[in-house]
């Protein structure tokens, strides 16, 4: 059971890192937004003694985590269901719980 989980986790990680879109929206888009919005607000704006870019950084870190979790897990499950991948996986000896646990663990690895 553990070997199945580790193999599926490895496959999910490989699928994620091969996807240019996933890497862009996970890592590069928050950095681009931080640079663009940070240049608009600048270092002179302060809210209760804290620079606006500090608030912006915290918000964009949250955005990165949430978008990764939703894009990697929810959207990929829907795409796999619509393309028939989940039906094909049900026809294999891989238990459904192991498959879902590997997907969740893969998302947690990317988020962490």
C-alpha atoms as an extended CHARMM CRD file, in Angstrom:
* protein
*
       112  EXT
         1         1  UNK       CA              0.0000000000        0.0000000000        0.0000000000  PROA      1               0.0000000000
         2         2  UNK       CA              2.8450000000        2.3930000000        0.8430000000  PROA      2               0.0000000000
         3         3  UNK       CA              4.6610000000        1.5920000000       -2.3830000000  PROA      3               0.0000000000
         4         4  UNK       CA              1.5120000000        2.3830000000       -4.3680000000  PROA      4               0.0000000000
         5         5  UNK       CA              1.1290000000        5.6820000000       -2.5240000000  PROA      5               0.0000000000
         6         6  UNK       CA              4.7580000000        6.6900000000       -3.0890000000  PROA      6               0.0000000000
         7         7  UNK       CA              4.6370000000        5.7700000000       -6.7770000000  PROA      7               0.0000000000
         8         8  UNK       CA              1.4270000000        7.7350000000       -7.3010000000  PROA      8               0.0000000000
         9         9  UNK       CA              2.8600000000       10.6800000000       -5.3690000000  PROA      9               0.0000000000
        10        10  UNK       CA              5.9390000000       10.6130000000       -7.5930000000  PROA      10              0.0000000000
        11        11  UNK       CA              3.7640000000       10.5530000000      -10.7090000000  PROA      11              0.0000000000
        12        12  UNK       CA              1.6290000000       13.4700000000       -9.4980000000  PROA      12              0.0000000000
        13        13  UNK       CA              4.7120000000       15.5340000000       -8.7100000000  PROA      13              0.0000000000
        14        14  UNK       CA              6.1270000000       14.7840000000      -12.1380000000  PROA      14              0.0000000000
        15        15  UNK       CA              2.8590000000       15.8330000000      -13.7940000000  PROA      15              0.0000000000
        16        16  UNK       CA              2.7680000000       19.0870000000      -11.8300000000  PROA      16              0.0000000000
        17        17  UNK       CA              6.3430000000       20.1300000000      -12.5400000000  PROA      17              0.0000000000
        18        18  UNK       CA              6.0530000000       19.3010000000      -16.2420000000  PROA      18              0.0000000000
        19        19  UNK       CA              3.1180000000       21.6860000000      -16.5870000000  PROA      19              0.0000000000
        20        20  UNK       CA              4.3890000000       25.1530000000      -17.4600000000  PROA      20              0.0000000000
        21        21  UNK       CA              1.0230000000       26.7170000000      -16.6420000000  PROA      21              0.0000000000
        22        22  UNK       CA              0.9930000000       25.2780000000      -13.1440000000  PROA      22              0.0000000000
        23        23  UNK       CA              4.5060000000       26.4960000000      -12.4370000000  PROA      23              0.0000000000
        24        24  UNK       CA              3.7080000000       29.9530000000      -13.8150000000  PROA      24              0.0000000000
        25        25  UNK       CA              0.5280000000       30.4740000000      -11.8090000000  PROA      25              0.0000000000
        26        26  UNK       CA              2.0450000000       28.9950000000       -8.6720000000  PROA      26              0.0000000000
        27        27  UNK       CA              5.3580000000       30.8080000000       -8.5180000000  PROA      27              0.0000000000
        28        28  UNK       CA              5.8230000000       33.4860000000      -11.1670000000  PROA      28              0.0000000000
        29        29  UNK       CA              2.4230000000       35.2130000000      -11.1540000000  PROA      29              0.0000000000
        30        30  UNK       CA              2.5570000000       36.2060000000       -7.4490000000  PROA      30              0.0000000000
        31        31  UNK       CA              6.0860000000       37.5760000000       -7.9680000000  PROA      31              0.0000000000
        32        32  UNK       CA              5.0040000000       39.5610000000      -11.0260000000  PROA      32              0.0000000000
        33        33  UNK       CA              1.9830000000       40.9200000000       -9.1420000000  PROA      33              0.0000000000
        34        34  UNK       CA              4.1940000000       41.8870000000       -6.2040000000  PROA      34              0.0000000000
        35        35  UNK       CA              6.5900000000       43.7900000000       -8.4520000000  PROA      35              0.0000000000
        36        36  UNK       CA              3.8100000000       45.5460000000      -10.3600000000  PROA      36              0.0000000000
        37        37  UNK       CA              1.6450000000       46.4420000000       -7.3830000000  PROA      37              0.0000000000
        38        38  UNK       CA              4.6840000000       47.2660000000       -5.2500000000  PROA      38              0.0000000000
        39        39  UNK       CA              5.8310000000       49.7600000000       -7.8500000000  PROA      39              0.0000000000
        40        40  UNK       CA              2.3710000000       51.3570000000       -7.8880000000  PROA      40              0.0000000000
        41        41  UNK       CA              2.0780000000       51.7130000000       -4.1220000000  PROA      41              0.0000000000
        42        42  UNK       CA              5.7790000000       52.3390000000       -3.5410000000  PROA      42              0.0000000000
        43        43  UNK       CA              7.5920000000       52.4930000000       -0.2340000000  PROA      43              0.0000000000
        44        44  UNK       CA              6.1370000000       55.8250000000        0.8270000000  PROA      44              0.0000000000
        45        45  UNK       CA              2.6180000000       54.5900000000        1.5890000000  PROA      45              0.0000000000
        46        46  UNK       CA              2.1820000000       53.3910000000        5.1680000000  PROA      46              0.0000000000
        47        47  UNK       CA             -0.8160000000       51.9440000000        6.9480000000  PROA      47              0.0000000000
        48        48  UNK       CA             -0.5160000000       52.2540000000       10.7270000000  PROA      48              0.0000000000
        49        49  UNK       CA              3.2770000000       52.3900000000       10.4860000000  PROA      49              0.0000000000
        50        50  UNK       CA              3.5960000000       49.3600000000        8.1840000000  PROA      50              0.0000000000
        51        51  UNK       CA              4.5810000000       49.7770000000        4.5490000000  PROA      51              0.0000000000
        52        52  UNK       CA              1.9330000000       48.9340000000        1.9810000000  PROA      52              0.0000000000
        53        53  UNK       CA              4.2730000000       46.5010000000        0.2480000000  PROA      53              0.0000000000
        54        54  UNK       CA              4.4330000000       44.4490000000        3.4480000000  PROA      54              0.0000000000
        55        55  UNK       CA              0.6520000000       44.0420000000        3.3960000000  PROA      55              0.0000000000
        56        56  UNK       CA              0.8870000000       43.2640000000       -0.2790000000  PROA      56              0.0000000000
        57        57  UNK       CA              3.4960000000       40.5650000000        0.3010000000  PROA      57              0.0000000000
        58        58  UNK       CA              1.3490000000       38.8480000000        2.9280000000  PROA      58              0.0000000000
        59        59  UNK       CA             -1.6870000000       38.9300000000        0.6790000000  PROA      59              0.0000000000
        60        60  UNK       CA              0.1630000000       37.5800000000       -2.3260000000  PROA      60              0.0000000000
        61        61  UNK       CA              1.6900000000       34.7680000000       -0.2600000000  PROA      61              0.0000000000
        62        62  UNK       CA             -1.8330000000       33.7980000000        0.7350000000  PROA      62              0.0000000000
        63        63  UNK       CA             -2.9200000000       34.0530000000       -2.8870000000  PROA      63              0.0000000000
        64        64  UNK       CA             -0.0830000000       31.7660000000       -3.9560000000  PROA      64              0.0000000000
        65        65  UNK       CA             -1.0020000000       29.1100000000       -1.4030000000  PROA      65              0.0000000000
        66        66  UNK       CA             -4.7380000000       29.1900000000       -2.1160000000  PROA      66              0.0000000000
        67        67  UNK       CA             -4.3830000000       29.2550000000       -5.8930000000  PROA      67              0.0000000000
        68        68  UNK       CA             -1.9620000000       26.3500000000       -5.7690000000  PROA      68              0.0000000000
        69        69  UNK       CA             -4.2800000000       24.3170000000       -3.5880000000  PROA      69              0.0000000000
        70        70  UNK       CA             -7.3460000000       24.9500000000       -5.7410000000  PROA      70              0.0000000000
        71        71  UNK       CA             -5.6310000000       24.7540000000       -9.1150000000  PROA      71              0.0000000000
        72        72  UNK       CA             -3.6650000000       21.6380000000       -8.2890000000  PROA      72              0.0000000000
        73        73  UNK       CA             -6.3800000000       19.7050000000       -6.5550000000  PROA      73              0.0000000000
        74        74  UNK       CA             -9.8840000000       20.7660000000       -7.5280000000  PROA      74              0.0000000000
        75        75  UNK       CA             -9.3340000000       21.7710000000      -11.1190000000  PROA      75              0.0000000000
        76        76  UNK       CA             -7.0750000000       18.8310000000      -11.9140000000  PROA      76              0.0000000000
        77        77  UNK       CA             -9.6400000000       16.3970000000      -10.4970000000  PROA      77              0.0000000000
        78        78  UNK       CA            -12.3660000000       17.9140000000      -12.6690000000  PROA      78              0.0000000000
        79        79  UNK       CA            -10.1650000000       17.7740000000      -15.7680000000  PROA      79              0.0000000000
        80        80  UNK       CA             -9.2320000000       14.1630000000      -15.0260000000  PROA      80              0.0000000000
        81        81  UNK       CA            -12.8810000000       13.2520000000      -14.5200000000  PROA      81              0.0000000000
        82        82  UNK       CA            -13.9740000000       14.9100000000      -17.7790000000  PROA      82              0.0000000000
        83        83  UNK       CA            -11.1780000000       13.3020000000      -19.7750000000  PROA      83              0.0000000000
        84        84  UNK       CA            -11.9830000000        9.8480000000      -18.3770000000  PROA      84              0.0000000000
        85        85  UNK       CA             -8.7590000000        9.3720000000      -16.4340000000  PROA      85              0.0000000000
        86        86  UNK       CA            -10.5880000000        8.6880000000      -13.1650000000  PROA      86              0.0000000000
        87        87  UNK       CA            -12.6510000000        5.9240000000      -14.7810000000  PROA      87              0.0000000000
        88        88  UNK       CA             -9.4870000000        4.3140000000      -16.1040000000  PROA      88              0.0000000000
        89        89  UNK       CA             -7.8770000000        4.5170000000      -12.6580000000  PROA      89              0.0000000000
        90        90  UNK       CA            -10.9430000000        2.8370000000      -11.1290000000  PROA      90              0.0000000000
        91        91  UNK       CA            -10.2980000000       -0.0790000000      -13.4770000000  PROA      91              0.0000000000
        92        92  UNK       CA             -6.8080000000       -0.6020000000      -12.0580000000  PROA      92              0.0000000000
        93        93  UNK       CA             -5.9240000000       -2.2990000000       -8.7610000000  PROA      93              0.0000000000
        94        94  UNK       CA             -4.9680000000        1.0990000000       -7.2770000000  PROA      94              0.0000000000
        95        95  UNK       CA             -7.3570000000        1.8710000000       -4.3790000000  PROA      95              0.0000000000
        96        96  UNK       CA             -9.2900000000        5.1360000000       -4.6400000000  PROA      96              0.0000000000
        97        97  UNK       CA             -8.1460000000        6.2130000000       -1.1740000000  PROA      97              0.0000000000
        98        98  UNK       CA             -4.4870000000        5.8250000000       -2.1560000000  PROA      98              0.0000000000
        99        99  UNK       CA             -5.0480000000        7.8480000000       -5.3200000000  PROA      99              0.0000000000
       100       100  UNK       CA             -6.7710000000       10.7010000000       -3.4610000000  PROA      100             0.0000000000
       101       101  UNK       CA             -4.2110000000       10.6350000000       -0.6480000000  PROA      101             0.0000000000
       102       102  UNK       CA             -1.3970000000       10.9330000000       -3.1820000000  PROA      102             0.0000000000
       103       103  UNK       CA             -3.1340000000       13.8830000000       -4.8670000000  PROA      103             0.0000000000
       104       104  UNK       CA             -3.5940000000       15.6620000000       -1.5450000000  PROA      104             0.0000000000
       105       105  UNK       CA             -0.0160000000       14.9390000000       -0.4670000000  PROA      105             0.0000000000
       106       106  UNK       CA              1.2860000000       16.2010000000       -3.8010000000  PROA      106             0.0000000000
       107       107  UNK       CA             -0.6330000000       19.4520000000       -3.3460000000  PROA      107             0.0000000000
       108       108  UNK       CA              0.7040000000       19.8370000000        0.1860000000  PROA      108             0.0000000000
       109       109  UNK       CA              4.2750000000       19.3260000000       -1.0310000000  PROA      109             0.0000000000
       110       110  UNK       CA              3.8900000000       22.0530000000       -3.6430000000  PROA      110             0.0000000000
       111       111  UNK       CA              2.2180000000       24.4460000000       -1.1820000000  PROA      111             0.0000000000
       112       112  UNK       CA              4.8680000000       23.8560000000        1.4810000000  PROA      112             0.0000000000
